[in-house]
């Protein structure tokens, strides 16, 4: 229940109720922090705004890959209400001068929040355009001060069979682990993400904190992160361990490197699913050429 001051106007009552309904429908937190979390104060950063039609919030929150809640696209939205996003803490450790544990409120205040409209490309051949809220992961990197031995960043996500029914299955080796080379993690596009569509992250989209790495296939963007490790050696990531011939460590969007079971040359945009709708041509690095310098001299068919 929302407790409103007596001086509030009818319009403010309407807006407060609207935000309450949106947040509750998304499966987000319910408690004393609801009012302050109902809208994340952020500014659109035009330098990171794709000028394409955005995927509807309904589609982006109901068509998800989040195997901790089931393998069907509709499972996360149906099952993720069991995820408890507060209290929440992220432990940061490894090759850093300042290891620390940050709760979700500290993460929200670590740097100014920005809205960034990114393309999202799934390895399965579908795509979206989503307005995320967060800040460059480099802001956190600066805070913990990696040592010279830190070559990679490993992201470890929550694996709680009481909250996540999919963890009871053997579809993957839990917890879900992803990783980036440290220069990739330091790139301004790599987003530590705390919201979408102006609100906190819905549970099914990786609440309360996830990564979004828009030039890589979606599975590289770890969800519901509980630990971040700065390490010397390349992490063994979940999909790479499960099927190394299908999922390389880098997993950059590349129309010239097909998945063994399907082409990556084109994609279907969710929300544009009419029978006669043509597929879109897949763009190298998902249309983010500014990351190309990270891979100078690398054979991207070998390092896929």
PDB file of C-alpha atoms in Angstrom:
ATOM      1  CA  UNK A   1       0.000   0.000   0.000  1.00  0.00           C
ATOM      2  CA  UNK A   2       1.258   3.472  -0.856  1.00  0.00           C
ATOM      3  CA  UNK A   3       1.145   6.012   1.968  1.00  0.00           C
ATOM      4  CA  UNK A   4       0.627   9.470   0.496  1.00  0.00           C
ATOM      5  CA  UNK A   5       0.794  12.872   2.223  1.00  0.00           C
ATOM      6  CA  UNK A   6      -2.500  14.735   2.605  1.00  0.00           C
ATOM      7  CA  UNK A   7      -1.311  17.617   0.367  1.00  0.00           C
ATOM      8  CA  UNK A   8      -0.807  15.407  -2.686  1.00  0.00           C
ATOM      9  CA  UNK A   9      -2.757  16.378  -5.780  1.00  0.00           C
ATOM     10  CA  UNK A  10      -5.062  14.011  -7.668  1.00  0.00           C
ATOM     11  CA  UNK A  11      -2.597  13.991 -10.556  1.00  0.00           C
ATOM     12  CA  UNK A  12       0.206  12.890  -8.234  1.00  0.00           C
ATOM     13  CA  UNK A  13      -2.029  10.149  -6.842  1.00  0.00           C
ATOM     14  CA  UNK A  14      -2.621   8.916 -10.381  1.00  0.00           C
ATOM     15  CA  UNK A  15       1.104   8.943 -11.212  1.00  0.00           C
ATOM     16  CA  UNK A  16       2.024   7.175  -7.975  1.00  0.00           C
ATOM     17  CA  UNK A  17      -0.548   4.460  -8.630  1.00  0.00           C
ATOM     18  CA  UNK A  18       0.638   4.117 -12.228  1.00  0.00           C
ATOM     19  CA  UNK A  19       4.223   3.571 -11.094  1.00  0.00           C
ATOM     20  CA  UNK A  20       3.081   1.118  -8.414  1.00  0.00           C
ATOM     21  CA  UNK A  21       1.183  -0.966 -10.960  1.00  0.00           C
ATOM     22  CA  UNK A  22       4.085  -0.956 -13.424  1.00  0.00           C
ATOM     23  CA  UNK A  23       6.563  -2.032 -10.793  1.00  0.00           C
ATOM     24  CA  UNK A  24       4.361  -4.743  -9.349  1.00  0.00           C
ATOM     25  CA  UNK A  25       3.599  -6.111 -12.817  1.00  0.00           C
ATOM     26  CA  UNK A  26       7.309  -6.359 -13.505  1.00  0.00           C
ATOM     27  CA  UNK A  27       7.773  -8.586 -10.464  1.00  0.00           C
ATOM     28  CA  UNK A  28      10.012  -6.065  -8.745  1.00  0.00           C
ATOM     29  CA  UNK A  29      10.477  -5.317  -5.060  1.00  0.00           C
ATOM     30  CA  UNK A  30       7.549  -4.695  -2.728  1.00  0.00           C
ATOM     31  CA  UNK A  31       8.382  -2.916   0.484  1.00  0.00           C
ATOM     32  CA  UNK A  32       9.370   0.421   2.053  1.00  0.00           C
ATOM     33  CA  UNK A  33      11.755   1.144  -0.807  1.00  0.00           C
ATOM     34  CA  UNK A  34       9.007   0.880  -3.429  1.00  0.00           C
ATOM     35  CA  UNK A  35       8.311   4.599  -3.862  1.00  0.00           C
ATOM     36  CA  UNK A  36      11.944   5.621  -4.343  1.00  0.00           C
ATOM     37  CA  UNK A  37      12.640   2.688  -6.667  1.00  0.00           C
ATOM     38  CA  UNK A  38       9.563   3.128  -8.837  1.00  0.00           C
ATOM     39  CA  UNK A  39      11.417   5.472 -11.139  1.00  0.00           C
ATOM     40  CA  UNK A  40      15.179   5.539 -11.600  1.00  0.00           C
ATOM     41  CA  UNK A  41      16.389   9.122 -12.046  1.00  0.00           C
ATOM     42  CA  UNK A  42      18.480   9.046 -15.189  1.00  0.00           C
ATOM     43  CA  UNK A  43      19.318  11.133 -18.230  1.00  0.00           C
ATOM     44  CA  UNK A  44      19.278   9.842 -21.768  1.00  0.00           C
ATOM     45  CA  UNK A  45      22.817   9.755 -23.102  1.00  0.00           C
ATOM     46  CA  UNK A  46      22.388  10.574 -26.813  1.00  0.00           C
ATOM     47  CA  UNK A  47      25.866   9.207 -27.568  1.00  0.00           C
ATOM     48  CA  UNK A  48      24.529   5.749 -26.683  1.00  0.00           C
ATOM     49  CA  UNK A  49      21.039   5.909 -28.151  1.00  0.00           C
ATOM     50  CA  UNK A  50      20.150   3.751 -31.144  1.00  0.00           C
ATOM     51  CA  UNK A  51      17.760   5.668 -33.375  1.00  0.00           C
ATOM     52  CA  UNK A  52      15.550   2.662 -34.039  1.00  0.00           C
ATOM     53  CA  UNK A  53      12.076   1.713 -32.883  1.00  0.00           C
ATOM     54  CA  UNK A  54      12.234   0.401 -29.349  1.00  0.00           C
ATOM     55  CA  UNK A  55      10.939  -3.023 -28.483  1.00  0.00           C
ATOM     56  CA  UNK A  56       7.799  -2.759 -26.373  1.00  0.00           C
ATOM     57  CA  UNK A  57       8.221  -3.193 -22.653  1.00  0.00           C
ATOM     58  CA  UNK A  58       5.710  -6.049 -22.805  1.00  0.00           C
ATOM     59  CA  UNK A  59       7.813  -7.974 -25.316  1.00  0.00           C
ATOM     60  CA  UNK A  60      11.104  -7.232 -23.573  1.00  0.00           C
ATOM     61  CA  UNK A  61       9.800  -8.476 -20.239  1.00  0.00           C
ATOM     62  CA  UNK A  62       7.930 -11.549 -21.478  1.00  0.00           C
ATOM     63  CA  UNK A  63      10.338 -13.035 -24.042  1.00  0.00           C
ATOM     64  CA  UNK A  64      13.458 -13.905 -22.079  1.00  0.00           C
ATOM     65  CA  UNK A  65      16.328 -16.331 -21.748  1.00  0.00           C
ATOM     66  CA  UNK A  66      17.005 -16.814 -18.039  1.00  0.00           C
ATOM     67  CA  UNK A  67      17.448 -20.539 -17.515  1.00  0.00           C
ATOM     68  CA  UNK A  68      17.483 -20.191 -13.741  1.00  0.00           C
ATOM     69  CA  UNK A  69      13.713 -19.787 -14.103  1.00  0.00           C
ATOM     70  CA  UNK A  70      13.105 -22.234 -16.959  1.00  0.00           C
ATOM     71  CA  UNK A  71      14.132 -22.822 -20.543  1.00  0.00           C
ATOM     72  CA  UNK A  72      10.996 -21.595 -22.342  1.00  0.00           C
ATOM     73  CA  UNK A  73      10.882 -17.917 -23.295  1.00  0.00           C
ATOM     74  CA  UNK A  74       7.790 -17.362 -21.131  1.00  0.00           C
ATOM     75  CA  UNK A  75       9.161 -19.164 -18.058  1.00  0.00           C
ATOM     76  CA  UNK A  76      11.145 -16.270 -16.534  1.00  0.00           C
ATOM     77  CA  UNK A  77       8.175 -13.894 -16.514  1.00  0.00           C
ATOM     78  CA  UNK A  78       5.989 -16.619 -14.995  1.00  0.00           C
ATOM     79  CA  UNK A  79       8.463 -17.908 -12.414  1.00  0.00           C
ATOM     80  CA  UNK A  80      10.779 -15.042 -11.430  1.00  0.00           C
ATOM     81  CA  UNK A  81       8.396 -13.597  -8.826  1.00  0.00           C
ATOM     82  CA  UNK A  82      10.177 -15.881  -6.348  1.00  0.00           C
ATOM     83  CA  UNK A  83      13.444 -13.915  -6.680  1.00  0.00           C
ATOM     84  CA  UNK A  84      14.162 -11.701  -3.655  1.00  0.00           C
ATOM     85  CA  UNK A  85      16.103  -8.650  -4.815  1.00  0.00           C
ATOM     86  CA  UNK A  86      16.524  -6.985  -1.414  1.00  0.00           C
ATOM     87  CA  UNK A  87      18.687  -7.250   0.525  1.00  0.00           C
ATOM     88  CA  UNK A  88      21.276  -7.805  -2.207  1.00  0.00           C
ATOM     89  CA  UNK A  89      25.037  -7.478  -2.198  1.00  0.00           C
ATOM     90  CA  UNK A  90      27.741  -7.869  -4.833  1.00  0.00           C
ATOM     91  CA  UNK A  91      31.149  -9.036  -3.654  1.00  0.00           C
ATOM     92  CA  UNK A  92      34.144  -7.708  -5.626  1.00  0.00           C
ATOM     93  CA  UNK A  93      37.407  -9.548  -5.154  1.00  0.00           C
ATOM     94  CA  UNK A  94      40.537 -10.928  -6.768  1.00  0.00           C
ATOM     95  CA  UNK A  95      43.307  -8.869  -8.330  1.00  0.00           C
ATOM     96  CA  UNK A  96      42.163  -5.511  -6.958  1.00  0.00           C
ATOM     97  CA  UNK A  97      43.676  -3.100  -4.456  1.00  0.00           C
ATOM     98  CA  UNK A  98      40.310  -2.363  -2.879  1.00  0.00           C
ATOM     99  CA  UNK A  99      38.139  -5.470  -2.591  1.00  0.00           C
ATOM    100  CA  UNK A 100      34.686  -4.613  -1.314  1.00  0.00           C
ATOM    101  CA  UNK A 101      31.090  -5.647  -1.004  1.00  0.00           C
ATOM    102  CA  UNK A 102      28.486  -3.231  -2.321  1.00  0.00           C
ATOM    103  CA  UNK A 103      24.775  -3.430  -1.600  1.00  0.00           C
ATOM    104  CA  UNK A 104      22.242  -2.446  -4.223  1.00  0.00           C
ATOM    105  CA  UNK A 105      21.812   1.072  -2.840  1.00  0.00           C
ATOM    106  CA  UNK A 106      25.566   1.658  -3.000  1.00  0.00           C
ATOM    107  CA  UNK A 107      25.584   0.466  -6.596  1.00  0.00           C
ATOM    108  CA  UNK A 108      22.745   2.822  -7.459  1.00  0.00           C
ATOM    109  CA  UNK A 109      24.783   5.737  -6.073  1.00  0.00           C
ATOM    110  CA  UNK A 110      28.205   4.748  -7.382  1.00  0.00           C
ATOM    111  CA  UNK A 111      27.891   6.887 -10.542  1.00  0.00           C
ATOM    112  CA  UNK A 112      25.213   9.004 -12.240  1.00  0.00           C
ATOM    113  CA  UNK A 113      22.605   6.811 -13.891  1.00  0.00           C
ATOM    114  CA  UNK A 114      22.156   7.096 -17.646  1.00  0.00           C
ATOM    115  CA  UNK A 115      19.523   5.785 -20.000  1.00  0.00           C
ATOM    116  CA  UNK A 116      21.108   4.084 -22.997  1.00  0.00           C
ATOM    117  CA  UNK A 117      19.152   2.632 -25.880  1.00  0.00           C
ATOM    118  CA  UNK A 118      21.050  -0.427 -27.088  1.00  0.00           C
ATOM    119  CA  UNK A 119      20.484  -3.167 -29.595  1.00  0.00           C
ATOM    120  CA  UNK A 120      20.308  -6.623 -28.036  1.00  0.00           C
ATOM    121  CA  UNK A 121      21.188  -9.575 -30.281  1.00  0.00           C
ATOM    122  CA  UNK A 122      20.618 -13.164 -29.150  1.00  0.00           C
ATOM    123  CA  UNK A 123      22.762 -15.995 -30.483  1.00  0.00           C
ATOM    124  CA  UNK A 124      19.466 -17.683 -31.386  1.00  0.00           C
ATOM    125  CA  UNK A 125      18.909 -15.148 -34.154  1.00  0.00           C
ATOM    126  CA  UNK A 126      16.451 -12.678 -32.642  1.00  0.00           C
ATOM    127  CA  UNK A 127      16.992  -9.097 -31.516  1.00  0.00           C
ATOM    128  CA  UNK A 128      15.477  -6.223 -29.566  1.00  0.00           C
ATOM    129  CA  UNK A 129      16.101  -2.524 -28.930  1.00  0.00           C
ATOM    130  CA  UNK A 130      15.950  -1.786 -25.206  1.00  0.00           C
ATOM    131  CA  UNK A 131      16.358   1.395 -23.123  1.00  0.00           C
ATOM    132  CA  UNK A 132      18.588   0.310 -20.235  1.00  0.00           C
ATOM    133  CA  UNK A 133      19.502   2.342 -17.151  1.00  0.00           C
ATOM    134  CA  UNK A 134      22.961   2.167 -15.601  1.00  0.00           C
ATOM    135  CA  UNK A 135      26.505   3.440 -16.047  1.00  0.00           C
ATOM    136  CA  UNK A 136      29.713   2.261 -17.637  1.00  0.00           C
ATOM    137  CA  UNK A 137      31.233  -0.679 -15.794  1.00  0.00           C
ATOM    138  CA  UNK A 138      34.501   1.267 -15.913  1.00  0.00           C
ATOM    139  CA  UNK A 139      33.140   3.377 -13.033  1.00  0.00           C
ATOM    140  CA  UNK A 140      33.234   0.325 -10.783  1.00  0.00           C
ATOM    141  CA  UNK A 141      36.646  -0.676 -12.148  1.00  0.00           C
ATOM    142  CA  UNK A 142      38.040   2.697 -11.097  1.00  0.00           C
ATOM    143  CA  UNK A 143      36.617   2.282  -7.615  1.00  0.00           C
ATOM    144  CA  UNK A 144      38.213  -1.101  -6.897  1.00  0.00           C
ATOM    145  CA  UNK A 145      41.577  -0.325  -8.586  1.00  0.00           C
ATOM    146  CA  UNK A 146      42.637  -3.550 -10.370  1.00  0.00           C
ATOM    147  CA  UNK A 147      46.269  -4.580 -10.091  1.00  0.00           C
ATOM    148  CA  UNK A 148      48.466  -5.215 -13.110  1.00  0.00           C
ATOM    149  CA  UNK A 149      47.680  -8.912 -12.784  1.00  0.00           C
ATOM    150  CA  UNK A 150      44.000  -8.409 -13.608  1.00  0.00           C
ATOM    151  CA  UNK A 151      43.550  -9.541 -17.210  1.00  0.00           C
ATOM    152  CA  UNK A 152      39.921 -10.671 -17.109  1.00  0.00           C
ATOM    153  CA  UNK A 153      36.712  -9.970 -15.201  1.00  0.00           C
ATOM    154  CA  UNK A 154      34.531 -12.877 -14.093  1.00  0.00           C
ATOM    155  CA  UNK A 155      30.833 -12.416 -13.300  1.00  0.00           C
ATOM    156  CA  UNK A 156      29.147 -14.962 -11.036  1.00  0.00           C
ATOM    157  CA  UNK A 157      25.389 -14.959 -10.701  1.00  0.00           C
ATOM    158  CA  UNK A 158      22.952 -16.119  -8.053  1.00  0.00           C
ATOM    159  CA  UNK A 159      22.153 -19.839  -8.012  1.00  0.00           C
ATOM    160  CA  UNK A 160      19.542 -20.498  -5.326  1.00  0.00           C
ATOM    161  CA  UNK A 161      17.271 -23.470  -5.941  1.00  0.00           C
ATOM    162  CA  UNK A 162      14.768 -22.080  -3.438  1.00  0.00           C
ATOM    163  CA  UNK A 163      14.342 -18.877  -5.449  1.00  0.00           C
ATOM    164  CA  UNK A 164      15.227 -20.179  -8.908  1.00  0.00           C
ATOM    165  CA  UNK A 165      13.417 -23.366  -9.916  1.00  0.00           C
ATOM    166  CA  UNK A 166      15.560 -23.814 -13.024  1.00  0.00           C
ATOM    167  CA  UNK A 167      18.687 -24.308 -10.920  1.00  0.00           C
ATOM    168  CA  UNK A 168      17.298 -27.697  -9.924  1.00  0.00           C
ATOM    169  CA  UNK A 169      17.817 -28.842 -13.515  1.00  0.00           C
ATOM    170  CA  UNK A 170      21.108 -29.921 -15.060  1.00  0.00           C
ATOM    171  CA  UNK A 171      20.785 -27.813 -18.183  1.00  0.00           C
ATOM    172  CA  UNK A 172      23.949 -25.917 -17.118  1.00  0.00           C
ATOM    173  CA  UNK A 173      26.627 -26.172 -14.475  1.00  0.00           C
ATOM    174  CA  UNK A 174      25.439 -23.659 -11.860  1.00  0.00           C
ATOM    175  CA  UNK A 175      26.116 -20.924 -10.910  1.00  0.00           C
ATOM    176  CA  UNK A 176      26.017 -19.155 -14.245  1.00  0.00           C
ATOM    177  CA  UNK A 177      29.416 -17.627 -14.984  1.00  0.00           C
ATOM    178  CA  UNK A 178      30.407 -15.148 -17.667  1.00  0.00           C
ATOM    179  CA  UNK A 179      33.524 -13.127 -18.340  1.00  0.00           C
ATOM    180  CA  UNK A 180      35.162 -10.338 -20.293  1.00  0.00           C
ATOM    181  CA  UNK A 181      38.706  -9.372 -21.035  1.00  0.00           C
ATOM    182  CA  UNK A 182      39.499  -6.375 -18.874  1.00  0.00           C
ATOM    183  CA  UNK A 183      39.824  -3.986 -21.813  1.00  0.00           C
ATOM    184  CA  UNK A 184      36.353  -5.111 -22.957  1.00  0.00           C
ATOM    185  CA  UNK A 185      34.968  -4.527 -19.471  1.00  0.00           C
ATOM    186  CA  UNK A 186      36.583  -1.084 -19.477  1.00  0.00           C
ATOM    187  CA  UNK A 187      34.991  -0.043 -22.768  1.00  0.00           C
ATOM    188  CA  UNK A 188      32.405   2.721 -22.256  1.00  0.00           C
ATOM    189  CA  UNK A 189      29.695   0.636 -23.923  1.00  0.00           C
ATOM    190  CA  UNK A 190      29.906  -2.117 -21.279  1.00  0.00           C
ATOM    191  CA  UNK A 191      27.035  -1.174 -18.990  1.00  0.00           C
ATOM    192  CA  UNK A 192      26.502  -2.099 -15.351  1.00  0.00           C
ATOM    193  CA  UNK A 193      22.735  -2.152 -15.550  1.00  0.00           C
ATOM    194  CA  UNK A 194      20.225  -1.447 -12.789  1.00  0.00           C
ATOM    195  CA  UNK A 195      17.066  -0.689 -14.724  1.00  0.00           C
ATOM    196  CA  UNK A 196      15.179  -0.600 -18.008  1.00  0.00           C
ATOM    197  CA  UNK A 197      12.350   1.492 -19.405  1.00  0.00           C
ATOM    198  CA  UNK A 198      13.009   4.035 -16.646  1.00  0.00           C
ATOM    199  CA  UNK A 199      12.278   1.611 -13.800  1.00  0.00           C
ATOM    200  CA  UNK A 200      14.201  -0.940 -11.773  1.00  0.00           C
ATOM    201  CA  UNK A 201      15.002  -4.180 -13.576  1.00  0.00           C
ATOM    202  CA  UNK A 202      12.147  -6.677 -13.572  1.00  0.00           C
ATOM    203  CA  UNK A 203      13.158  -9.966 -12.000  1.00  0.00           C
ATOM    204  CA  UNK A 204      12.938 -11.816 -15.305  1.00  0.00           C
ATOM    205  CA  UNK A 205      15.418  -9.401 -16.881  1.00  0.00           C
ATOM    206  CA  UNK A 206      18.186  -9.943 -14.342  1.00  0.00           C
ATOM    207  CA  UNK A 207      17.216  -7.919 -11.286  1.00  0.00           C
ATOM    208  CA  UNK A 208      18.593  -6.211  -9.406  1.00  0.00           C
ATOM    209  CA  UNK A 209      21.916  -5.817 -11.260  1.00  0.00           C
ATOM    210  CA  UNK A 210      23.236  -7.235 -14.501  1.00  0.00           C
ATOM    211  CA  UNK A 211      25.674  -6.499 -17.294  1.00  0.00           C
ATOM    212  CA  UNK A 212      24.719  -5.391 -20.798  1.00  0.00           C
ATOM    213  CA  UNK A 213      27.468  -5.806 -23.404  1.00  0.00           C
ATOM    214  CA  UNK A 214      25.723  -4.769 -26.626  1.00  0.00           C
ATOM    215  CA  UNK A 215      28.308  -5.864 -29.192  1.00  0.00           C
ATOM    216  CA  UNK A 216      28.206  -9.457 -27.925  1.00  0.00           C
ATOM    217  CA  UNK A 217      25.467 -12.054 -27.998  1.00  0.00           C
ATOM    218  CA  UNK A 218      23.018 -11.673 -25.163  1.00  0.00           C
ATOM    219  CA  UNK A 219      24.208 -14.611 -23.078  1.00  0.00           C
ATOM    220  CA  UNK A 220      27.440 -12.694 -22.385  1.00  0.00           C
ATOM    221  CA  UNK A 221      25.465 -10.179 -20.302  1.00  0.00           C
ATOM    222  CA  UNK A 222      25.326 -11.861 -16.886  1.00  0.00           C
ATOM    223  CA  UNK A 223      22.137 -11.392 -14.838  1.00  0.00           C
ATOM    224  CA  UNK A 224      21.457 -11.191 -11.095  1.00  0.00           C
ATOM    225  CA  UNK A 225      25.147 -10.789 -10.293  1.00  0.00           C
ATOM    226  CA  UNK A 226      26.385 -11.613  -6.782  1.00  0.00           C
ATOM    227  CA  UNK A 227      30.161 -11.706  -7.309  1.00  0.00           C
ATOM    228  CA  UNK A 228      32.668  -9.978  -9.583  1.00  0.00           C
ATOM    229  CA  UNK A 229      36.223 -11.334  -9.682  1.00  0.00           C
ATOM    230  CA  UNK A 230      39.245  -9.728 -11.321  1.00  0.00           C
ATOM    231  CA  UNK A 231      41.490 -12.595 -12.401  1.00  0.00           C
ATOM    232  CA  UNK A 232      44.697 -13.406 -14.274  1.00  0.00           C
ATOM    233  CA  UNK A 233      43.336 -16.218 -16.428  1.00  0.00           C
ATOM    234  CA  UNK A 234      40.417 -16.427 -18.836  1.00  0.00           C
ATOM    235  CA  UNK A 235      37.338 -17.559 -16.876  1.00  0.00           C
ATOM    236  CA  UNK A 236      35.603 -20.786 -17.771  1.00  0.00           C
ATOM    237  CA  UNK A 237      32.198 -19.461 -18.707  1.00  0.00           C
ATOM    238  CA  UNK A 238      28.998 -21.478 -18.475  1.00  0.00           C
ATOM    239  CA  UNK A 239      28.069 -21.857 -22.137  1.00  0.00           C
ATOM    240  CA  UNK A 240      31.683 -22.279 -23.184  1.00  0.00           C
ATOM    241  CA  UNK A 241      32.008 -25.162 -20.713  1.00  0.00           C
ATOM    242  CA  UNK A 242      28.712 -26.654 -21.824  1.00  0.00           C
ATOM    243  CA  UNK A 243      29.393 -26.548 -25.592  1.00  0.00           C
ATOM    244  CA  UNK A 244      32.816 -25.072 -26.445  1.00  0.00           C
ATOM    245  CA  UNK A 245      32.431 -25.718 -30.171  1.00  0.00           C
ATOM    246  CA  UNK A 246      29.249 -23.629 -30.234  1.00  0.00           C
ATOM    247  CA  UNK A 247      29.952 -20.844 -27.732  1.00  0.00           C
ATOM    248  CA  UNK A 248      33.386 -19.256 -27.766  1.00  0.00           C
ATOM    249  CA  UNK A 249      34.615 -17.016 -24.985  1.00  0.00           C
ATOM    250  CA  UNK A 250      34.385 -13.820 -27.030  1.00  0.00           C
ATOM    251  CA  UNK A 251      30.963 -14.372 -28.645  1.00  0.00           C
ATOM    252  CA  UNK A 252      31.038 -11.122 -30.578  1.00  0.00           C
ATOM    253  CA  UNK A 253      28.095 -10.603 -32.913  1.00  0.00           C
ATOM    254  CA  UNK A 254      29.548 -11.609 -36.269  1.00  0.00           C
ATOM    255  CA  UNK A 255      27.402 -12.300 -39.352  1.00  0.00           C
ATOM    256  CA  UNK A 256      30.320 -14.188 -40.931  1.00  0.00           C
ATOM    257  CA  UNK A 257      30.597 -16.801 -38.170  1.00  0.00           C
ATOM    258  CA  UNK A 258      27.589 -19.091 -38.078  1.00  0.00           C
ATOM    259  CA  UNK A 259      26.496 -21.038 -35.063  1.00  0.00           C
ATOM    260  CA  UNK A 260      26.856 -24.751 -35.907  1.00  0.00           C
ATOM    261  CA  UNK A 261      23.059 -25.095 -35.927  1.00  0.00           C
ATOM    262  CA  UNK A 262      21.956 -21.834 -37.568  1.00  0.00           C
ATOM    263  CA  UNK A 263      23.122 -18.899 -39.635  1.00  0.00           C
ATOM    264  CA  UNK A 264      24.042 -15.610 -37.984  1.00  0.00           C
ATOM    265  CA  UNK A 265      23.765 -13.570 -41.201  1.00  0.00           C
ATOM    266  CA  UNK A 266      20.287 -12.258 -40.362  1.00  0.00           C
ATOM    267  CA  UNK A 267      17.971 -11.781 -37.409  1.00  0.00           C
ATOM    268  CA  UNK A 268      14.316 -11.243 -36.600  1.00  0.00           C
ATOM    269  CA  UNK A 269      13.386  -8.238 -34.508  1.00  0.00           C
ATOM    270  CA  UNK A 270      10.944  -9.095 -31.747  1.00  0.00           C
ATOM    271  CA  UNK A 271       7.720  -7.175 -32.331  1.00  0.00           C
ATOM    272  CA  UNK A 272       8.193  -7.286 -36.094  1.00  0.00           C
ATOM    273  CA  UNK A 273       7.002 -10.848 -36.529  1.00  0.00           C
ATOM    274  CA  UNK A 274       4.525 -10.515 -39.385  1.00  0.00           C
ATOM    275  CA  UNK A 275       4.433 -13.377 -41.871  1.00  0.00           C
ATOM    276  CA  UNK A 276       5.843 -11.206 -44.673  1.00  0.00           C
ATOM    277  CA  UNK A 277       8.353  -9.303 -42.528  1.00  0.00           C
ATOM    278  CA  UNK A 278      11.866  -9.712 -43.840  1.00  0.00           C
ATOM    279  CA  UNK A 279      14.649 -10.559 -41.460  1.00  0.00           C
ATOM    280  CA  UNK A 280      17.220  -7.865 -40.753  1.00  0.00           C
ATOM    281  CA  UNK A 281      20.807  -8.164 -41.863  1.00  0.00           C
ATOM    282  CA  UNK A 282      23.046  -8.801 -38.862  1.00  0.00           C
ATOM    283  CA  UNK A 283      25.591  -6.035 -38.291  1.00  0.00           C
ATOM    284  CA  UNK A 284      29.194  -6.711 -37.350  1.00  0.00           C
ATOM    285  CA  UNK A 285      29.614  -6.135 -33.612  1.00  0.00           C
ATOM    286  CA  UNK A 286      25.826  -5.635 -33.595  1.00  0.00           C
ATOM    287  CA  UNK A 287      26.353  -2.222 -35.183  1.00  0.00           C
ATOM    288  CA  UNK A 288      28.955  -0.953 -32.696  1.00  0.00           C
ATOM    289  CA  UNK A 289      32.112  -0.485 -34.837  1.00  0.00           C
ATOM    290  CA  UNK A 290      33.797   1.525 -32.071  1.00  0.00           C
ATOM    291  CA  UNK A 291      34.774  -1.731 -30.371  1.00  0.00           C
ATOM    292  CA  UNK A 292      36.665  -3.065 -33.409  1.00  0.00           C
ATOM    293  CA  UNK A 293      39.998  -1.727 -32.113  1.00  0.00           C
ATOM    294  CA  UNK A 294      39.740  -4.139 -29.162  1.00  0.00           C
ATOM    295  CA  UNK A 295      40.326  -7.000 -31.583  1.00  0.00           C
ATOM    296  CA  UNK A 296      43.028  -5.619 -33.866  1.00  0.00           C
ATOM    297  CA  UNK A 297      45.119  -8.443 -35.259  1.00  0.00           C
ATOM    298  CA  UNK A 298      42.778 -11.185 -34.007  1.00  0.00           C
ATOM    299  CA  UNK A 299      41.240 -13.784 -36.288  1.00  0.00           C
ATOM    300  CA  UNK A 300      37.601 -13.375 -35.306  1.00  0.00           C
ATOM    301  CA  UNK A 301      36.657 -16.666 -36.949  1.00  0.00           C
ATOM    302  CA  UNK A 302      39.094 -18.428 -34.662  1.00  0.00           C
ATOM    303  CA  UNK A 303      38.397 -16.312 -31.586  1.00  0.00           C
ATOM    304  CA  UNK A 304      34.620 -16.493 -31.926  1.00  0.00           C
TER     305      UNK A 304
END
